[in-house]
């Protein structure tokens, strides 16, 4: 049975109106149905089904191995929660780079799976991909700064735009993506002052992750912000919960009670009518 939405879904114009109104946009990644439902109930504006699923739920070392089939399956699970938040499907490495036609074909797959928009990394040749997807009627979110799909080329997972020349290029790329029709732009791991300059220069909203408070919104990875991931985190991560600790406490308590016999207790078992039981047990005695 489909769940009823608590409130009407957000629309793209409503998201766009937040920047001129000075209302910060809240985006979070989610990769499954219950997480999407919780994010929506918490009032999040945008859910990104990020290719960060690669290293957060699929067990890969990076985002690079994520396939279209995996990304589409996760997006469909999120969309089935019918969240109030807009759902953005993240186009995985290899799904848009080869050609405009392939980019449009794969963006269409995301929309058919329930996404409201797609995100793709990069500028330069990717600007034409943005134009093609937007031309097909699908809203596109850009992504500049640290673009993890090209981390090797960027010299690793490190902050970008830290020289005047790199910052100039970042700003030029941002303008190009805006002109190509992006409805918003993720800025990842750039100096706060550069994040603020780019955000001021654009009419479309920027969503920062490690881009400082001047961005028009913020995004964090679910597993980072909720403390599912416990290891060393990038500088921009703030942990708002200790989900891993809570899960561990729950599992340890469960294991202890199974071993001691405390679980299942009387309230967890099904009963049989005494007469039926007697009849059954009489058969056993024969
Ligand atoms: O995949 C992802 O989670 C992302 C965010 C870091 C913006 O692209």
mmCIF file of C-alpha atoms and ligand atoms in Angstrom:
data_model
loop_
_atom_site.group_PDB
_atom_site.id
_atom_site.type_symbol
_atom_site.label_atom_id
_atom_site.label_comp_id
_atom_site.label_asym_id
_atom_site.label_seq_id
_atom_site.Cartn_x
_atom_site.Cartn_y
_atom_site.Cartn_z
ATOM 1 C CA UNK A 1 0.000 0.000 0.000
ATOM 2 C CA UNK A 2 1.356 3.449 -0.831
ATOM 3 C CA UNK A 3 1.958 5.765 2.107
ATOM 4 C CA UNK A 4 0.162 9.084 2.182
ATOM 5 C CA UNK A 5 2.408 12.134 2.089
ATOM 6 C CA UNK A 6 2.076 14.320 5.175
ATOM 7 C CA UNK A 7 2.363 17.468 3.045
ATOM 8 C CA UNK A 8 2.432 18.327 -0.633
ATOM 9 C CA UNK A 9 5.824 17.695 -2.292
ATOM 10 C CA UNK A 10 8.123 20.672 -2.737
ATOM 11 C CA UNK A 11 8.379 22.059 -6.244
ATOM 12 C CA UNK A 12 11.437 23.314 -8.091
ATOM 13 C CA UNK A 13 10.159 26.936 -8.123
ATOM 14 C CA UNK A 14 9.778 26.722 -4.336
ATOM 15 C CA UNK A 15 13.406 25.585 -4.014
ATOM 16 C CA UNK A 16 14.580 28.357 -6.351
ATOM 17 C CA UNK A 17 12.627 30.986 -4.410
ATOM 18 C CA UNK A 18 14.574 30.144 -1.259
ATOM 19 C CA UNK A 19 17.759 31.893 -2.401
ATOM 20 C CA UNK A 20 16.248 35.362 -2.951
ATOM 21 C CA UNK A 21 14.240 34.890 0.255
ATOM 22 C CA UNK A 22 17.463 34.200 2.164
ATOM 23 C CA UNK A 23 16.181 30.789 3.316
ATOM 24 C CA UNK A 24 18.950 28.208 3.551
ATOM 25 C CA UNK A 25 18.371 25.010 1.583
ATOM 26 C CA UNK A 26 18.848 21.703 3.423
ATOM 27 C CA UNK A 27 19.997 18.696 1.426
ATOM 28 C CA UNK A 28 21.059 15.282 2.712
ATOM 29 C CA UNK A 29 21.986 12.078 0.986
ATOM 30 C CA UNK A 30 19.784 9.006 1.417
ATOM 31 C CA UNK A 31 19.991 5.636 -0.280
ATOM 32 C CA UNK A 32 16.928 3.744 0.937
ATOM 33 C CA UNK A 33 13.212 3.992 1.687
ATOM 34 C CA UNK A 34 13.173 4.395 5.494
ATOM 35 C CA UNK A 35 15.965 6.996 5.391
ATOM 36 C CA UNK A 36 14.093 8.982 2.751
ATOM 37 C CA UNK A 37 10.939 8.888 4.865
ATOM 38 C CA UNK A 38 12.838 10.111 7.946
ATOM 39 C CA UNK A 39 14.604 12.869 5.998
ATOM 40 C CA UNK A 40 11.316 14.055 4.624
ATOM 41 C CA UNK A 41 9.621 13.962 8.033
ATOM 42 C CA UNK A 42 12.530 16.023 9.413
ATOM 43 C CA UNK A 43 11.754 18.738 6.864
ATOM 44 C CA UNK A 44 14.755 18.310 4.568
ATOM 45 C CA UNK A 45 14.279 20.135 1.237
ATOM 46 C CA UNK A 46 16.323 17.966 -1.137
ATOM 47 C CA UNK A 47 17.345 14.310 -0.950
ATOM 48 C CA UNK A 48 20.403 13.399 -2.982
ATOM 49 C CA UNK A 49 20.687 9.736 -3.864
ATOM 50 C CA UNK A 50 24.421 10.274 -4.075
ATOM 51 C CA UNK A 51 26.955 8.081 -5.796
ATOM 52 C CA UNK A 52 28.524 8.267 -2.321
ATOM 53 C CA UNK A 53 26.385 5.144 -1.885
ATOM 54 C CA UNK A 54 29.475 3.493 -3.385
ATOM 55 C CA UNK A 55 31.621 3.957 -0.298
ATOM 56 C CA UNK A 56 28.813 4.301 2.258
ATOM 57 C CA UNK A 57 26.490 1.393 1.520
ATOM 58 C CA UNK A 58 27.832 -0.707 -1.354
ATOM 59 C CA UNK A 59 31.279 -1.426 0.086
ATOM 60 C CA UNK A 60 33.369 0.115 -2.714
ATOM 61 C CA UNK A 61 36.498 2.155 -2.000
ATOM 62 C CA UNK A 62 35.176 5.155 -3.934
ATOM 63 C CA UNK A 63 32.210 6.382 -5.963
ATOM 64 C CA UNK A 64 33.789 5.344 -9.262
ATOM 65 C CA UNK A 65 32.545 1.701 -9.465
ATOM 66 C CA UNK A 66 28.869 2.616 -8.924
ATOM 67 C CA UNK A 67 26.767 1.471 -11.893
ATOM 68 C CA UNK A 68 23.588 2.909 -13.378
ATOM 69 C CA UNK A 69 21.660 -0.189 -12.280
ATOM 70 C CA UNK A 70 22.767 0.310 -8.673
ATOM 71 C CA UNK A 71 22.074 4.059 -8.719
ATOM 72 C CA UNK A 72 18.639 3.574 -10.272
ATOM 73 C CA UNK A 73 17.681 0.846 -7.785
ATOM 74 C CA UNK A 74 18.603 3.084 -4.825
ATOM 75 C CA UNK A 75 16.801 6.076 -6.376
ATOM 76 C CA UNK A 76 13.640 4.029 -6.875
ATOM 77 C CA UNK A 77 13.725 2.905 -3.222
ATOM 78 C CA UNK A 78 14.036 6.538 -2.082
ATOM 79 C CA UNK A 79 11.307 7.753 -4.436
ATOM 80 C CA UNK A 80 8.896 5.041 -3.221
ATOM 81 C CA UNK A 81 8.928 6.806 0.164
ATOM 82 C CA UNK A 82 7.109 9.618 -1.716
ATOM 83 C CA UNK A 83 9.081 12.215 0.252
ATOM 84 C CA UNK A 84 8.059 15.841 0.432
ATOM 85 C CA UNK A 85 11.685 16.633 -0.395
ATOM 86 C CA UNK A 86 12.735 16.756 -4.039
ATOM 87 C CA UNK A 87 14.711 13.659 -5.068
ATOM 88 C CA UNK A 88 17.958 14.196 -6.991
ATOM 89 C CA UNK A 89 19.570 11.153 -8.639
ATOM 90 C CA UNK A 90 23.359 11.335 -8.867
ATOM 91 C CA UNK A 91 24.672 10.233 -12.266
ATOM 92 C CA UNK A 92 27.494 7.729 -11.689
ATOM 93 C CA UNK A 93 30.886 7.786 -13.355
ATOM 94 C CA UNK A 94 30.623 6.633 -16.962
ATOM 95 C CA UNK A 95 26.897 7.287 -17.260
ATOM 96 C CA UNK A 96 27.155 10.750 -18.850
ATOM 97 C CA UNK A 97 30.782 11.344 -19.926
ATOM 98 C CA UNK A 98 30.717 9.471 -23.287
ATOM 99 C CA UNK A 99 28.102 11.578 -25.124
ATOM 100 C CA UNK A 100 25.136 13.927 -24.799
ATOM 101 C CA UNK A 101 22.842 11.159 -26.074
ATOM 102 C CA UNK A 102 24.004 8.700 -23.415
ATOM 103 C CA UNK A 103 23.690 11.383 -20.735
ATOM 104 C CA UNK A 104 20.062 12.040 -21.735
ATOM 105 C CA UNK A 105 19.253 8.292 -21.910
ATOM 106 C CA UNK A 106 20.592 7.733 -18.411
ATOM 107 C CA UNK A 107 18.998 10.878 -16.970
ATOM 108 C CA UNK A 108 15.673 9.579 -18.309
ATOM 109 C CA UNK A 109 16.261 6.296 -16.416
ATOM 110 C CA UNK A 110 16.586 8.270 -13.169
ATOM 111 C CA UNK A 111 13.354 10.150 -13.834
ATOM 112 C CA UNK A 112 11.528 6.913 -14.663
ATOM 113 C CA UNK A 113 12.789 5.554 -11.321
ATOM 114 C CA UNK A 114 11.173 8.510 -9.549
ATOM 115 C CA UNK A 115 13.870 11.214 -9.426
ATOM 116 C CA UNK A 116 12.774 14.836 -9.801
ATOM 117 C CA UNK A 117 16.213 15.920 -11.037
ATOM 118 C CA UNK A 118 19.714 14.599 -11.675
ATOM 119 C CA UNK A 119 23.159 15.782 -10.593
ATOM 120 C CA UNK A 120 26.364 15.427 -12.546
ATOM 121 C CA UNK A 121 29.968 16.361 -11.811
ATOM 122 C CA UNK A 122 32.213 18.711 -13.751
ATOM 123 C CA UNK A 123 32.250 21.488 -16.315
ATOM 124 C CA UNK A 124 34.167 21.840 -19.632
ATOM 125 C CA UNK A 125 32.823 19.094 -21.921
ATOM 126 C CA UNK A 126 30.133 18.284 -19.321
ATOM 127 C CA UNK A 127 28.436 21.645 -19.942
ATOM 128 C CA UNK A 128 27.098 20.216 -23.190
ATOM 129 C CA UNK A 129 25.711 17.198 -21.250
ATOM 130 C CA UNK A 130 23.895 19.611 -18.925
ATOM 131 C CA UNK A 131 22.431 21.485 -21.895
ATOM 132 C CA UNK A 132 21.255 18.233 -23.494
ATOM 133 C CA UNK A 133 19.606 16.882 -20.315
ATOM 134 C CA UNK A 134 17.951 20.216 -19.527
ATOM 135 C CA UNK A 135 16.820 20.316 -23.164
ATOM 136 C CA UNK A 136 15.130 16.960 -22.584
ATOM 137 C CA UNK A 137 13.122 18.587 -19.785
ATOM 138 C CA UNK A 138 15.058 17.179 -16.832
ATOM 139 C CA UNK A 139 16.336 19.567 -14.141
ATOM 140 C CA UNK A 140 20.097 19.307 -13.551
ATOM 141 C CA UNK A 141 22.174 20.115 -10.477
ATOM 142 C CA UNK A 142 25.845 20.812 -11.228
ATOM 143 C CA UNK A 143 28.787 19.861 -9.015
ATOM 144 C CA UNK A 144 32.132 21.721 -8.896
ATOM 145 C CA UNK A 145 35.176 21.962 -6.623
ATOM 146 C CA UNK A 146 36.168 18.522 -5.380
ATOM 147 C CA UNK A 147 34.437 16.175 -7.793
ATOM 148 C CA UNK A 148 35.139 12.699 -6.364
ATOM 149 C CA UNK A 149 34.643 10.913 -9.711
ATOM 150 C CA UNK A 150 37.791 12.706 -10.966
ATOM 151 C CA UNK A 151 39.713 12.637 -7.669
ATOM 152 C CA UNK A 152 42.754 11.041 -9.327
ATOM 153 C CA UNK A 153 43.010 13.909 -11.813
ATOM 154 C CA UNK A 154 42.517 16.441 -8.991
ATOM 155 C CA UNK A 155 45.381 14.974 -6.953
ATOM 156 C CA UNK A 156 43.216 13.149 -4.409
ATOM 157 C CA UNK A 157 40.277 13.966 -2.159
ATOM 158 C CA UNK A 158 41.483 17.449 -1.270
ATOM 159 C CA UNK A 159 40.172 20.999 -1.256
ATOM 160 C CA UNK A 160 40.027 22.790 -4.610
ATOM 161 C CA UNK A 161 40.053 26.426 -5.733
ATOM 162 C CA UNK A 162 42.868 27.448 -3.395
ATOM 163 C CA UNK A 163 44.855 29.542 -5.867
ATOM 164 C CA UNK A 164 43.607 32.716 -7.555
ATOM 165 C CA UNK A 165 43.767 30.941 -10.916
ATOM 166 C CA UNK A 166 41.861 27.867 -9.695
ATOM 167 C CA UNK A 167 39.252 30.082 -8.024
ATOM 168 C CA UNK A 168 38.856 32.116 -11.241
ATOM 169 C CA UNK A 169 38.323 28.875 -13.194
ATOM 170 C CA UNK A 170 35.807 27.655 -10.610
ATOM 171 C CA UNK A 171 33.811 30.877 -10.951
ATOM 172 C CA UNK A 172 33.949 30.714 -14.768
ATOM 173 C CA UNK A 173 32.770 27.062 -14.690
ATOM 174 C CA UNK A 174 29.946 27.982 -12.320
ATOM 175 C CA UNK A 175 28.764 30.730 -14.694
ATOM 176 C CA UNK A 176 28.899 28.275 -17.616
ATOM 177 C CA UNK A 177 26.831 25.679 -15.768
ATOM 178 C CA UNK A 178 24.285 28.310 -14.807
ATOM 179 C CA UNK A 179 24.061 29.486 -18.429
ATOM 180 C CA UNK A 180 23.655 25.858 -19.563
ATOM 181 C CA UNK A 181 20.529 25.600 -17.407
ATOM 182 C CA UNK A 182 21.580 24.038 -14.079
ATOM 183 C CA UNK A 183 18.961 24.837 -11.452
ATOM 184 C CA UNK A 184 21.522 24.654 -8.639
ATOM 185 C CA UNK A 185 25.155 23.851 -8.026
ATOM 186 C CA UNK A 186 26.968 21.737 -5.433
ATOM 187 C CA UNK A 187 30.262 23.286 -4.323
ATOM 188 C CA UNK A 188 32.444 20.713 -2.604
ATOM 189 C CA UNK A 189 35.593 21.385 -0.547
ATOM 190 C CA UNK A 190 36.464 24.921 -1.589
ATOM 191 C CA UNK A 191 37.628 27.797 0.629
ATOM 192 C CA UNK A 192 34.726 29.488 2.419
ATOM 193 C CA UNK A 193 35.551 32.883 0.859
ATOM 194 C CA UNK A 194 35.480 31.377 -2.631
ATOM 195 C CA UNK A 195 32.227 29.531 -1.859
ATOM 196 C CA UNK A 196 30.701 32.856 -0.796
ATOM 197 C CA UNK A 197 31.954 34.683 -3.912
ATOM 198 C CA UNK A 198 30.583 32.015 -6.264
ATOM 199 C CA UNK A 199 27.244 31.971 -4.410
ATOM 200 C CA UNK A 200 26.929 35.762 -4.654
ATOM 201 C CA UNK A 201 27.818 35.734 -8.350
ATOM 202 C CA UNK A 202 25.130 33.208 -9.338
ATOM 203 C CA UNK A 203 21.359 33.578 -9.448
ATOM 204 C CA UNK A 204 20.883 29.820 -8.938
ATOM 205 C CA UNK A 205 21.347 28.423 -5.427
ATOM 206 C CA UNK A 206 24.626 26.832 -4.405
ATOM 207 C CA UNK A 207 24.618 23.849 -2.052
ATOM 208 C CA UNK A 208 27.867 23.637 -0.129
ATOM 209 C CA UNK A 209 29.688 20.669 1.316
ATOM 210 C CA UNK A 210 32.871 22.034 2.790
ATOM 211 C CA UNK A 211 32.251 25.378 1.042
ATOM 212 C CA UNK A 212 31.519 27.465 4.134
ATOM 213 C CA UNK A 213 28.445 29.316 5.402
ATOM 214 C CA UNK A 214 28.150 31.606 2.367
ATOM 215 C CA UNK A 215 26.586 28.857 0.244
ATOM 216 C CA UNK A 216 22.812 29.053 -0.233
ATOM 217 C CA UNK A 217 22.357 25.618 1.293
ATOM 218 C CA UNK A 218 24.290 22.731 2.776
ATOM 219 C CA UNK A 219 24.524 19.021 2.070
ATOM 220 C CA UNK A 220 26.073 16.266 4.156
ATOM 221 C CA UNK A 221 26.306 12.529 3.647
ATOM 222 C CA UNK A 222 23.786 10.631 5.807
ATOM 223 C CA UNK A 223 26.384 8.250 7.252
ATOM 224 C CA UNK A 224 28.704 11.144 8.204
ATOM 225 C CA UNK A 225 26.189 13.475 9.825
ATOM 226 C CA UNK A 226 24.411 10.754 11.786
ATOM 227 C CA UNK A 227 27.571 8.994 12.947
ATOM 228 C CA UNK A 228 27.033 5.744 11.056
ATOM 229 C CA UNK A 229 30.601 6.312 9.872
ATOM 230 C CA UNK A 230 32.936 6.470 12.837
ATOM 231 C CA UNK A 231 36.394 6.864 11.322
ATOM 232 C CA UNK A 232 38.305 9.989 10.409
ATOM 233 C CA UNK A 233 35.984 12.369 8.581
ATOM 234 C CA UNK A 234 36.657 15.305 6.274
ATOM 235 C CA UNK A 235 37.029 18.686 8.017
ATOM 236 C CA UNK A 236 33.535 19.834 7.017
ATOM 237 C CA UNK A 237 31.696 16.932 8.662
ATOM 238 C CA UNK A 238 29.736 17.601 11.822
ATOM 239 C CA UNK A 239 28.246 14.574 13.584
ATOM 240 C CA UNK A 240 24.743 15.183 14.918
ATOM 241 C CA UNK A 241 24.097 11.675 16.253
ATOM 242 C CA UNK A 242 25.855 8.442 17.220
ATOM 243 C CA UNK A 243 23.892 5.940 15.174
ATOM 244 C CA UNK A 244 26.756 3.420 15.036
ATOM 245 C CA UNK A 245 27.019 3.450 18.833
ATOM 246 C CA UNK A 246 23.254 3.027 19.159
ATOM 247 C CA UNK A 247 23.219 0.117 16.678
ATOM 248 C CA UNK A 248 26.139 -1.553 18.444
ATOM 249 C CA UNK A 249 24.426 -1.188 21.857
ATOM 250 C CA UNK A 250 21.223 -2.675 20.444
ATOM 251 C CA UNK A 251 22.959 -5.636 18.795
ATOM 252 C CA UNK A 252 25.055 -6.396 21.865
ATOM 253 C CA UNK A 253 21.960 -6.341 24.099
ATOM 254 C CA UNK A 254 20.121 -8.635 21.643
ATOM 255 C CA UNK A 255 23.025 -11.097 21.496
ATOM 256 C CA UNK A 256 23.325 -11.135 25.296
ATOM 257 C CA UNK A 257 19.595 -11.806 25.768
ATOM 258 C CA UNK A 258 19.494 -14.589 23.162
ATOM 259 C CA UNK A 259 22.430 -16.268 24.900
ATOM 260 C CA UNK A 260 20.949 -15.863 28.386
ATOM 261 C CA UNK A 261 17.459 -16.924 27.295
ATOM 262 C CA UNK A 262 15.957 -13.570 28.359
ATOM 263 C CA UNK A 263 14.720 -13.165 24.780
ATOM 264 C CA UNK A 264 12.145 -14.150 23.684
ATOM 265 C CA UNK A 265 10.070 -13.491 26.818
ATOM 266 C CA UNK A 266 6.400 -14.361 27.364
ATOM 267 C CA UNK A 267 5.173 -11.217 25.587
ATOM 268 C CA UNK A 268 7.035 -12.193 22.408
ATOM 269 C CA UNK A 269 5.495 -15.648 21.919
ATOM 270 C CA UNK A 270 2.261 -16.828 20.252
ATOM 271 C CA UNK A 271 -0.228 -18.850 22.323
ATOM 272 C CA UNK A 272 -2.282 -21.920 21.440
ATOM 273 C CA UNK A 273 -5.627 -22.784 22.973
ATOM 274 C CA UNK A 274 -5.093 -25.363 25.803
ATOM 275 C CA UNK A 275 -7.533 -27.892 24.296
ATOM 276 C CA UNK A 276 -5.854 -27.750 20.875
ATOM 277 C CA UNK A 277 -2.488 -28.220 22.522
ATOM 278 C CA UNK A 278 -3.709 -31.214 24.528
ATOM 279 C CA UNK A 279 -5.080 -32.827 21.370
ATOM 280 C CA UNK A 280 -1.827 -32.242 19.526
ATOM 281 C CA UNK A 281 0.280 -33.590 22.403
ATOM 282 C CA UNK A 282 -1.962 -36.657 22.744
ATOM 283 C CA UNK A 283 -1.132 -37.482 19.099
ATOM 284 C CA UNK A 284 2.562 -37.270 19.959
ATOM 285 C CA UNK A 285 2.154 -39.790 22.789
ATOM 286 C CA UNK A 286 0.613 -42.454 20.493
HETATM 287 O O1 LIG B 1 27.400 11.598 -3.801
HETATM 288 C C1 LIG B 1 27.332 12.474 -2.932
HETATM 289 O O2 LIG B 1 27.050 12.244 -1.760
HETATM 290 C C2 LIG B 1 27.615 13.843 -3.344
HETATM 291 C C3 LIG B 1 27.648 14.882 -2.285
HETATM 292 C C4 LIG B 1 28.956 14.867 -1.632
HETATM 293 C C5 LIG B 1 27.304 16.212 -2.812
HETATM 294 O O3 LIG B 1 27.852 14.091 -4.495
#
